[in-house]
Coordinates of C-alpha atoms and ligand atoms in Angstrom, one line a residue:
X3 CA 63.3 276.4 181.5
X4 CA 64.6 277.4 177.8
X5 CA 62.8 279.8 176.0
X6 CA 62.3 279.5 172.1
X7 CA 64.6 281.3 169.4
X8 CA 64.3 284.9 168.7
X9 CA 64.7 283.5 165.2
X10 CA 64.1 280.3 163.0
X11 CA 66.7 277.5 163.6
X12 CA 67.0 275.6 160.4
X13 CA 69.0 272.3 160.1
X14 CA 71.5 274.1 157.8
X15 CA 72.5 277.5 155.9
X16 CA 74.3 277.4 153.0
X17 CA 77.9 278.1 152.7
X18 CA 78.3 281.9 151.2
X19 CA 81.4 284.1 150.6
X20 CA 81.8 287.1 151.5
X21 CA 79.9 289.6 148.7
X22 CA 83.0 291.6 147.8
X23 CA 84.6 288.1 147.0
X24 CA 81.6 286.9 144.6
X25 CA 81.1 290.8 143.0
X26 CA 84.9 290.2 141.9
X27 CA 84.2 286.7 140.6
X28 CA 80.8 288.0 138.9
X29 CA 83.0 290.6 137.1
X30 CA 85.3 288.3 136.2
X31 CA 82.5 286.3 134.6
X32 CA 80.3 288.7 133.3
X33 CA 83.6 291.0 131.5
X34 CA 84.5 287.4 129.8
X35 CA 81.1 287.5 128.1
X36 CA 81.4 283.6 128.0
X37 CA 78.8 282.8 130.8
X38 CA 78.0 279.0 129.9
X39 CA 79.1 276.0 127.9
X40 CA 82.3 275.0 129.9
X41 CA 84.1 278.3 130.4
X42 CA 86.6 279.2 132.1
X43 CA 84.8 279.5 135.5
X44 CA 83.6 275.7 134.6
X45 CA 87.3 274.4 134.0
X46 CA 89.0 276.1 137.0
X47 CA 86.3 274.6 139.3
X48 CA 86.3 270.6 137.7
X49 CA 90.8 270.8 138.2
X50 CA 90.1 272.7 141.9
X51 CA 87.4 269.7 142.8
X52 CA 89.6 267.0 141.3
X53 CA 92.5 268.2 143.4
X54 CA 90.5 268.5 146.6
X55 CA 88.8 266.0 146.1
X56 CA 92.1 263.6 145.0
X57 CA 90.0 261.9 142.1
X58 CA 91.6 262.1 138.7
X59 CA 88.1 261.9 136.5
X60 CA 85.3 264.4 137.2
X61 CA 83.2 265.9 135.2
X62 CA 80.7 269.1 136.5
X63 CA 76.8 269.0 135.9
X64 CA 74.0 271.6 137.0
X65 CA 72.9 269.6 139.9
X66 CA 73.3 266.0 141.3
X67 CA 70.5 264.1 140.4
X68 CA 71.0 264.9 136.7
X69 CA 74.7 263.8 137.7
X70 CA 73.8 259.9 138.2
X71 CA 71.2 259.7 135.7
X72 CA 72.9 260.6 132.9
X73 CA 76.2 258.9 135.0
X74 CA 73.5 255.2 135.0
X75 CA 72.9 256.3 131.2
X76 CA 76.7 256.0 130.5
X77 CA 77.2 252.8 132.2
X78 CA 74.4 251.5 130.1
X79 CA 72.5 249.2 132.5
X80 CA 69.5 247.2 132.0
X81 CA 67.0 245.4 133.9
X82 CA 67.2 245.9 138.0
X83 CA 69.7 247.8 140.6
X84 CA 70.1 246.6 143.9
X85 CA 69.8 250.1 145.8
X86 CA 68.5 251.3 149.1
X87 CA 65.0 252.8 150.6
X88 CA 66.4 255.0 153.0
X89 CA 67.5 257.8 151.0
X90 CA 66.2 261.1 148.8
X91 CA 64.1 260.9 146.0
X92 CA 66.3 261.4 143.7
X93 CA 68.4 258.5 144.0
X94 CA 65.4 256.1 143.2
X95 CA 64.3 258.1 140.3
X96 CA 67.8 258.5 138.8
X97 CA 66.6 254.3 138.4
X98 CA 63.4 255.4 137.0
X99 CA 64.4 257.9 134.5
X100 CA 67.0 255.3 133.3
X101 CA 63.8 252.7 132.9
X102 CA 65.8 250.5 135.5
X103 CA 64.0 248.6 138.2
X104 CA 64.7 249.7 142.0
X105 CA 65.3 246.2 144.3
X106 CA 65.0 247.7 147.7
X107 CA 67.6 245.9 150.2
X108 CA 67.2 246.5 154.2
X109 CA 69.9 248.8 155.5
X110 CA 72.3 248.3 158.0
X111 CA 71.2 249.1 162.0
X112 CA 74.5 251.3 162.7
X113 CA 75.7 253.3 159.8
X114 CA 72.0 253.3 157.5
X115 CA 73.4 252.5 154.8
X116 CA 72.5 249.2 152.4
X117 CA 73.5 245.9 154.5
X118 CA 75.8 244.4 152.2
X119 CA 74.9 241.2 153.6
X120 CA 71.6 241.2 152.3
X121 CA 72.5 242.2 149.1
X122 CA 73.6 238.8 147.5
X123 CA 70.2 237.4 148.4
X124 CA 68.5 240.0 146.0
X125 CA 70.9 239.2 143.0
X126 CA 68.7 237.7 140.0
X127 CA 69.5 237.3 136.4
X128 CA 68.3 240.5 135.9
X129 CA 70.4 242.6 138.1
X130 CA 72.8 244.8 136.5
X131 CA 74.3 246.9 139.1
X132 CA 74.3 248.0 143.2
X133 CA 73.4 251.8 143.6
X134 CA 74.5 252.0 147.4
X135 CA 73.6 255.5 149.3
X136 CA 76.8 257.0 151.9
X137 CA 73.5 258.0 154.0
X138 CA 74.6 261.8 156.0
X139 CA 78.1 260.7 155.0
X140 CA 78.9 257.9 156.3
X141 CA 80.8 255.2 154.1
X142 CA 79.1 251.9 153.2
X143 CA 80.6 248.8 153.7
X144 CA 82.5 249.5 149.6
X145 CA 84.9 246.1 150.4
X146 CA 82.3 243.9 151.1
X147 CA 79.9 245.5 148.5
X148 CA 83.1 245.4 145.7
X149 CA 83.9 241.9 146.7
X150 CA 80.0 241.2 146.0
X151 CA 80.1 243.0 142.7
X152 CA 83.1 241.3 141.0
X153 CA 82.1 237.9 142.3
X154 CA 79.0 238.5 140.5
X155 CA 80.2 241.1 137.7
X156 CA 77.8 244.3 138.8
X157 CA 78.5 247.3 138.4
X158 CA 78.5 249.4 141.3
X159 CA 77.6 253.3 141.5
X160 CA 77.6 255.5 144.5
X161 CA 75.5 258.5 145.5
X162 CA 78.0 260.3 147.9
X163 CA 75.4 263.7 147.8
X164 CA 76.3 263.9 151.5
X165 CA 80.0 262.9 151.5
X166 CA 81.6 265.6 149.7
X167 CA 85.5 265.1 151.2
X168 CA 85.0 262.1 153.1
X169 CA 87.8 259.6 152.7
X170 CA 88.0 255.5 154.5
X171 CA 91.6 254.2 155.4
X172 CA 93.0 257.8 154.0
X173 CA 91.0 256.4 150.5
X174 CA 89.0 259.1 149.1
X175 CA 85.6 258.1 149.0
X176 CA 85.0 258.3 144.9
X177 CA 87.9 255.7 144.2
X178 CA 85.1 253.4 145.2
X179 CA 82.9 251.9 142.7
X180 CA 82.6 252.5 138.9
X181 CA 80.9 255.6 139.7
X182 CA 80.2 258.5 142.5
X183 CA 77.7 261.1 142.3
X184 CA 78.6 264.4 144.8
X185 CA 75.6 267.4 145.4
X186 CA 76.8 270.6 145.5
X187 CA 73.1 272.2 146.2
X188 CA 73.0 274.9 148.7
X189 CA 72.3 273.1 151.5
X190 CA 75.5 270.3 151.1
X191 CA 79.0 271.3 153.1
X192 CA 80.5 273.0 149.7
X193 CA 77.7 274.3 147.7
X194 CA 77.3 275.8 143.9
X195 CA 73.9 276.6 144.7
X196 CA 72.5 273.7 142.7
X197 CA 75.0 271.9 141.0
X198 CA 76.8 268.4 141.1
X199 CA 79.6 266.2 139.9
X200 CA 80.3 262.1 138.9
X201 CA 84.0 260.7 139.3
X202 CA 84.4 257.2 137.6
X203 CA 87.1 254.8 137.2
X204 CA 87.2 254.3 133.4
X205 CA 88.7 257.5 131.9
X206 CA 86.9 256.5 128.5
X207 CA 83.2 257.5 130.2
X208 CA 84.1 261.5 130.5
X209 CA 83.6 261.9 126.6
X210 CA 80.8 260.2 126.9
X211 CA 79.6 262.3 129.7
X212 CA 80.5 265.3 128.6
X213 CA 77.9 264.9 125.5
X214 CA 75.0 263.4 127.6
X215 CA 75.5 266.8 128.9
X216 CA 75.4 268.9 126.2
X217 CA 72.5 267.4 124.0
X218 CA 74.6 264.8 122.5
X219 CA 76.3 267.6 120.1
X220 CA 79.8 266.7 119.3
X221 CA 80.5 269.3 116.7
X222 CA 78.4 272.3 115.1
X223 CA 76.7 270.2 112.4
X224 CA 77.1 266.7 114.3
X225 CA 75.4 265.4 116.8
X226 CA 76.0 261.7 117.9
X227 CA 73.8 260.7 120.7
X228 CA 70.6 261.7 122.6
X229 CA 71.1 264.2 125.8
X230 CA 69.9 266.5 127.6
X231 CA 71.4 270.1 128.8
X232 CA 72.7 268.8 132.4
X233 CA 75.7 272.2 132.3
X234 CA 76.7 274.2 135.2
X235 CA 76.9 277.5 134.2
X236 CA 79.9 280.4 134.9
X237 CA 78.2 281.9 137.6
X238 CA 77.5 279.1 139.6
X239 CA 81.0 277.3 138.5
X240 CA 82.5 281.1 139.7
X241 CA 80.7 281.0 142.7
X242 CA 81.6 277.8 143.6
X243 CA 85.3 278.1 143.4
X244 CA 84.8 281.2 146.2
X245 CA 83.0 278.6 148.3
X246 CA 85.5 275.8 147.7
X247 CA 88.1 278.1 149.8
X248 CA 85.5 278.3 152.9
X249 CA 85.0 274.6 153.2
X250 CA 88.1 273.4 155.0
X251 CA 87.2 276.4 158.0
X252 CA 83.6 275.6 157.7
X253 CA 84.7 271.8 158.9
X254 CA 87.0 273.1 161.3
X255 CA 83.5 274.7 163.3
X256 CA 81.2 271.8 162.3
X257 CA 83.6 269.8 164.0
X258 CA 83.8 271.8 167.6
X259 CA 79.8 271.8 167.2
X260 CA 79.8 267.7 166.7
X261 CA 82.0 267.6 169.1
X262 CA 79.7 269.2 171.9
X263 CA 76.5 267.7 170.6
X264 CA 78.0 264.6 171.2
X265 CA 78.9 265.3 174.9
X266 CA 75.7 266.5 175.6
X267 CA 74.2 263.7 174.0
X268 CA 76.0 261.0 175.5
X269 CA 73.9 262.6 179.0
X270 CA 70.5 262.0 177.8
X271 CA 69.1 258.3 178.0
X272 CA 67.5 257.4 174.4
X273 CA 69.5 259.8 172.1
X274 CA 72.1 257.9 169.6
X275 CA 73.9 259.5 167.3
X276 CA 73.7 258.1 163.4
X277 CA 76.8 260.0 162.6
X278 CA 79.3 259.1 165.1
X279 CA 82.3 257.3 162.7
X280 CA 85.4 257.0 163.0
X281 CA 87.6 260.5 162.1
X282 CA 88.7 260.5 158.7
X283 CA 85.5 259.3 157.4
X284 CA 82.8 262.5 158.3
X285 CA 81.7 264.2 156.0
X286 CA 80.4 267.2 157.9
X287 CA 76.9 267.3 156.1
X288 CA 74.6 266.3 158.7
X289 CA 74.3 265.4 162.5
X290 CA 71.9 262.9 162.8
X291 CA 70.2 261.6 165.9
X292 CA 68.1 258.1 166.7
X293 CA 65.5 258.7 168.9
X294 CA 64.6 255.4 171.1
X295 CA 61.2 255.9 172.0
X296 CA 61.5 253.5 174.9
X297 CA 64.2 254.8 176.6
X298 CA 63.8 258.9 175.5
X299 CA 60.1 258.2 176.6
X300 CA 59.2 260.2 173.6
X301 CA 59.0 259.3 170.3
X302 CA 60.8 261.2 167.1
X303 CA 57.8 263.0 165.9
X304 CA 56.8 264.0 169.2
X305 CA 60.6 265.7 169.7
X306 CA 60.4 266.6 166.1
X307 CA 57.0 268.6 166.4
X308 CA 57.8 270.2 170.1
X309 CA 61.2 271.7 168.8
X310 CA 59.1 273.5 166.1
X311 CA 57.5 275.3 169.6
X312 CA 61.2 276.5 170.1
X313 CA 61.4 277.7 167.2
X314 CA 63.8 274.8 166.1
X315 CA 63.7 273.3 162.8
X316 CA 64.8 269.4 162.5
X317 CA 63.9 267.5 159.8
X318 CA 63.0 263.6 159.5
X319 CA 65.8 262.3 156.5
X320 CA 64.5 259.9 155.0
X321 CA 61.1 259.8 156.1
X322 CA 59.1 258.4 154.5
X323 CA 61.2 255.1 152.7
X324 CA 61.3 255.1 148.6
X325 CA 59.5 251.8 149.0
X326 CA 56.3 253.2 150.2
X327 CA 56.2 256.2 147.6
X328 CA 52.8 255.6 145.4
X329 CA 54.4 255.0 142.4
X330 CA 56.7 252.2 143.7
X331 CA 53.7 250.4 144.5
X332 CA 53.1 249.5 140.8
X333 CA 56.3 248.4 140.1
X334 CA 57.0 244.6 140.7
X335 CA 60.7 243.4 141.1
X336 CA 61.9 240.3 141.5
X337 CA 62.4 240.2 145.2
X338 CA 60.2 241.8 147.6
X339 CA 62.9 241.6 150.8
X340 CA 62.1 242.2 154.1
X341 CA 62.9 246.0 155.1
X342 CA 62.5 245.7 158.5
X343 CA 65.3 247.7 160.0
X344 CA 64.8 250.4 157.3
X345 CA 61.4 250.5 158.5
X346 CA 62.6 251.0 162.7
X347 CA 65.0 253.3 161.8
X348 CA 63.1 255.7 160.0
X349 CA 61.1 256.2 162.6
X350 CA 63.6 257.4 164.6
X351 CA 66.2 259.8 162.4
X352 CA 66.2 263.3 163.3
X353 CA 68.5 265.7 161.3
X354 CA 69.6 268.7 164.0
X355 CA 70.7 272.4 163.2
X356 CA 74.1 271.8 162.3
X357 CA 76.0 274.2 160.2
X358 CA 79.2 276.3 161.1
X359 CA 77.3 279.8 162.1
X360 CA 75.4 278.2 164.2
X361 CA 76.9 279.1 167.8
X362 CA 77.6 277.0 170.7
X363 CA 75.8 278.6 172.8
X364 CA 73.0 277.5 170.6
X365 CA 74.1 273.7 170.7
X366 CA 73.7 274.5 174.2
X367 CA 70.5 275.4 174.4
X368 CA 69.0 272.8 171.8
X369 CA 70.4 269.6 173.9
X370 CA 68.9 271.9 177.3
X371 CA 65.5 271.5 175.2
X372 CA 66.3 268.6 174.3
X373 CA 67.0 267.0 177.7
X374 CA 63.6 269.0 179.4
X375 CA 61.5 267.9 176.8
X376 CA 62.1 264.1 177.9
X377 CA 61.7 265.0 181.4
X378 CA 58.6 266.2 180.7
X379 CA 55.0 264.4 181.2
X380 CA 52.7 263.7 178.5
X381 CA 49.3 262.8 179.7
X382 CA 46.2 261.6 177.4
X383 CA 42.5 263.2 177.1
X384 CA 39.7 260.8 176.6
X385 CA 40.2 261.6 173.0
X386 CA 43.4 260.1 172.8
X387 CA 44.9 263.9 172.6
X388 CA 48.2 264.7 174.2
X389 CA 48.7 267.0 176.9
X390 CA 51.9 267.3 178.8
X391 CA 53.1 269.2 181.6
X392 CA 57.0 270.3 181.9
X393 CA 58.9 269.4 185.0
Ligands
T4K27 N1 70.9 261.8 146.7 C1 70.8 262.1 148.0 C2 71.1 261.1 149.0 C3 70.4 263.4 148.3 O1 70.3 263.8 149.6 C4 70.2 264.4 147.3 C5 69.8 265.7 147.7 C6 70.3 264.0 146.0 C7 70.7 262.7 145.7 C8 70.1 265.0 144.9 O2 71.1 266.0 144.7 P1 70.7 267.4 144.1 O3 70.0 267.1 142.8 O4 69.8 268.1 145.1 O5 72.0 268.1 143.9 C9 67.4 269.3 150.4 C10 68.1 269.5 149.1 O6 67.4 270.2 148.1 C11 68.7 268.3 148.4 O7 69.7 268.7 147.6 C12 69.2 267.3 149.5 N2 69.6 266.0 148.9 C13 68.1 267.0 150.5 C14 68.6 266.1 151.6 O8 67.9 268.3 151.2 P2 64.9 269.6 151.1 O9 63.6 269.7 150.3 O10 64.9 268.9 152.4 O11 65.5 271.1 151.3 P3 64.8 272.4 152.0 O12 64.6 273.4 150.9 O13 63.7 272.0 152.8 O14 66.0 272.9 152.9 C15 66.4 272.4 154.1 C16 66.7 273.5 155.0 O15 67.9 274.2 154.6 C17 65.7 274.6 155.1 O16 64.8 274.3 156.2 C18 66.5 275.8 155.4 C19 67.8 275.6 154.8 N3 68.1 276.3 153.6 C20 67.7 275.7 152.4 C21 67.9 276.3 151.2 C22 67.5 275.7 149.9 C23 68.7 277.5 153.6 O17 69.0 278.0 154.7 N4 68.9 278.1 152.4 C24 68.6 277.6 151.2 O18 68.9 278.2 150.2 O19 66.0 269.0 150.1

């Protein structure tokens, strides 16, 4: 038997430096008097990213959604984008925002991402670029899906909110694409609190950028095109550059903790893990597990609402699919594809506490849950209710 947490167990914690570290930043800041508008704090943090992150065009915004609509603004689409179901909100509504249609495309069984081939299918007169997801981190098929694009001259933009670092072949993952949106909210591997950045291949876009952010204003008395205030500010930007130094250890622990998960894992019948890929590629943002109701003997939101009893956390990305949201249902695209495998696997994702406080003995004891509770026997009620018995 495993008793519950003494306390919560969330999926994640954010990232923070040590308080003497960000009181000496904050002073830093706050003597400067300068403390938004692309300071100093602002600048240090877009050259540090661009370095770490090996990408030569970046430019900072105040969170990440704001980051690819203004980033689908720039590219100046029209009509529909190919994109996926099975991911946040905010990807879909960057479309919306932008007036551009969503064409939902089924995703691939393995890695979750789009299914690049299903994609050409869905292409219409009307489609003006793919908006592909690197779902928890892990890279899309971007060869298949750039081959796809020029043979059919799309554009193609990424949202890599979950792949902050993540490289394929040794290629970092934003020299993929036009475009690539990263999250730095407070939940992602390196955090600003809220805060996000796009990296593009044609240098021209980061004027163009840089005054969708700022209102449009190119000059006190001129101002040349219609924006919106999308800035990070200097205490976020200072913040961030404390966490930026943290990130490479906080892998180093994620790592030992993905690491045991999946030895534990590969013990219990019905458990697959969505973010198993091959080294270079992991991000580090999430670890993801596939429940398989037949063979676990339990289904996800069975696990997902016992856990809660041990005071254990999970949550169900992406549940429920952008195609089912209400609003969808109004809009009519020119292809209504089959989403079947979106639709299995979404019933089956559970995101598990994985950050690098969290201590192994506390992996430990989630998989010993985890393996009881399939042991366990559920029995029925005449009204259908469940009542189980552990073993
Ligand atoms: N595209 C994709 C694929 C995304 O996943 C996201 C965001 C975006 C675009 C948009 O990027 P941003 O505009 O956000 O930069 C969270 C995040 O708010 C969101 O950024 C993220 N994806 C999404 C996957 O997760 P929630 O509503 O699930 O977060 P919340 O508040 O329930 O937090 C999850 C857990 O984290 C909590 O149970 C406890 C822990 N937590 C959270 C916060 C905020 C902390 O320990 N401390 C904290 O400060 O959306």
């Amino acid at each position: 038997m495993e008793t519950p947490f003494a306390e919560p167990i969330y999926i994640t914690r954010p990232l923070i430096p040590e308080l003497g570290n960000i009181n000496a930043k904050m002073k830093e800041v706050f003597d400067s008097k300068w403390l938004t508008n692309n300071g100093a704090q602002h600048e240090k943090l877009q050259n540090e990213l661009r370095k770490y992150l090996k990408l030569n065009h970046l430019v900072l915004f105040n969170n990440g959604t704001l980051a690819l609509l203004l980033g689908l603004k720039a590219l100046q689409l029209s009509g529909e984008v190919i994109t996926t179901p099975f991911t946040f909100p905010a990807t879909i509504q960057a479309l919306d925002w932008n007036g551009l249609i969503p064409v939902f495309c089924d995703i691939d069984k393995d890695t979750l991402n789009i299914d690049a081939n299903q994609i050409e299918a869905l292409i219409t007169e009307k489609t003006s670029a793919i908006l592909a997801v690197h779902v928890y981190g892990n890279p899309c098929n971007v060869n298949q899906i750039n081959k796809i694009a020029e043979k059919n001259n799309l554009k193609v933009i990424y949202d890599a909110a979950h792949a902050f670092g993540t490289e394929v072949d040794g290629i970092p993952i934003g020299e993929f694409g036009d475009m690539t949106m990263f999250s730095f909210h407070a939940t992602k591997l390196f955090n600003t609190i809220e805060g996000g950045a796009l990296t593009f291949k044609d240098a021209s876009l980061e004027k163009n950028l840089n005054l969708l952010k700022n209102f449009g204003i190119a000059g006190p008395e001129e101002v040349v095109l219609s924006g919106i205030n999308a800035k990070l500010n200097e205490v976020q930007a200072g913040i961030g550059l404390e966490v930026l130094k943290l990130v490479e250890e906080e892998k180093r622990k994620r790592e030992k903790i993905k690491g045991l998960y999946e030895k534990r894992f590969a013990e219990i019948e019905g458990i697959k893990i969505a973010t198993k890929f091959s080294g270079s590629s992991n991000s580090y943002q999430y670890f993801v597990i596939e429940v398989d109701q037949e063979n676990y003997g339990k289904s996800r939101d069975w696990l997902h609402e016992e856990l809660k009893k041990y005071n254990i956390f999970t949550r169900k990305y992406f549940y429920p699919l952008c195609s089912d949201f209400q609003w969808y249902q109004d809009v009519k695209p020119s292809n209504d594809p089959n989403l079947s495998q979106a639709r299995k696997s979404v019933q089956r994702v559970l995101a598990l506490p994985f950050y690098g406080e969290l201590q192994l003995e506390s992996v430990e004891k989630i998989c010993n849950i985890i393996k009881i509770l399939k042991r366990c026997k559920i029995n029925y009620t005449e009204h259908n209710e469940i009542i189980y018995k552990h073993g």
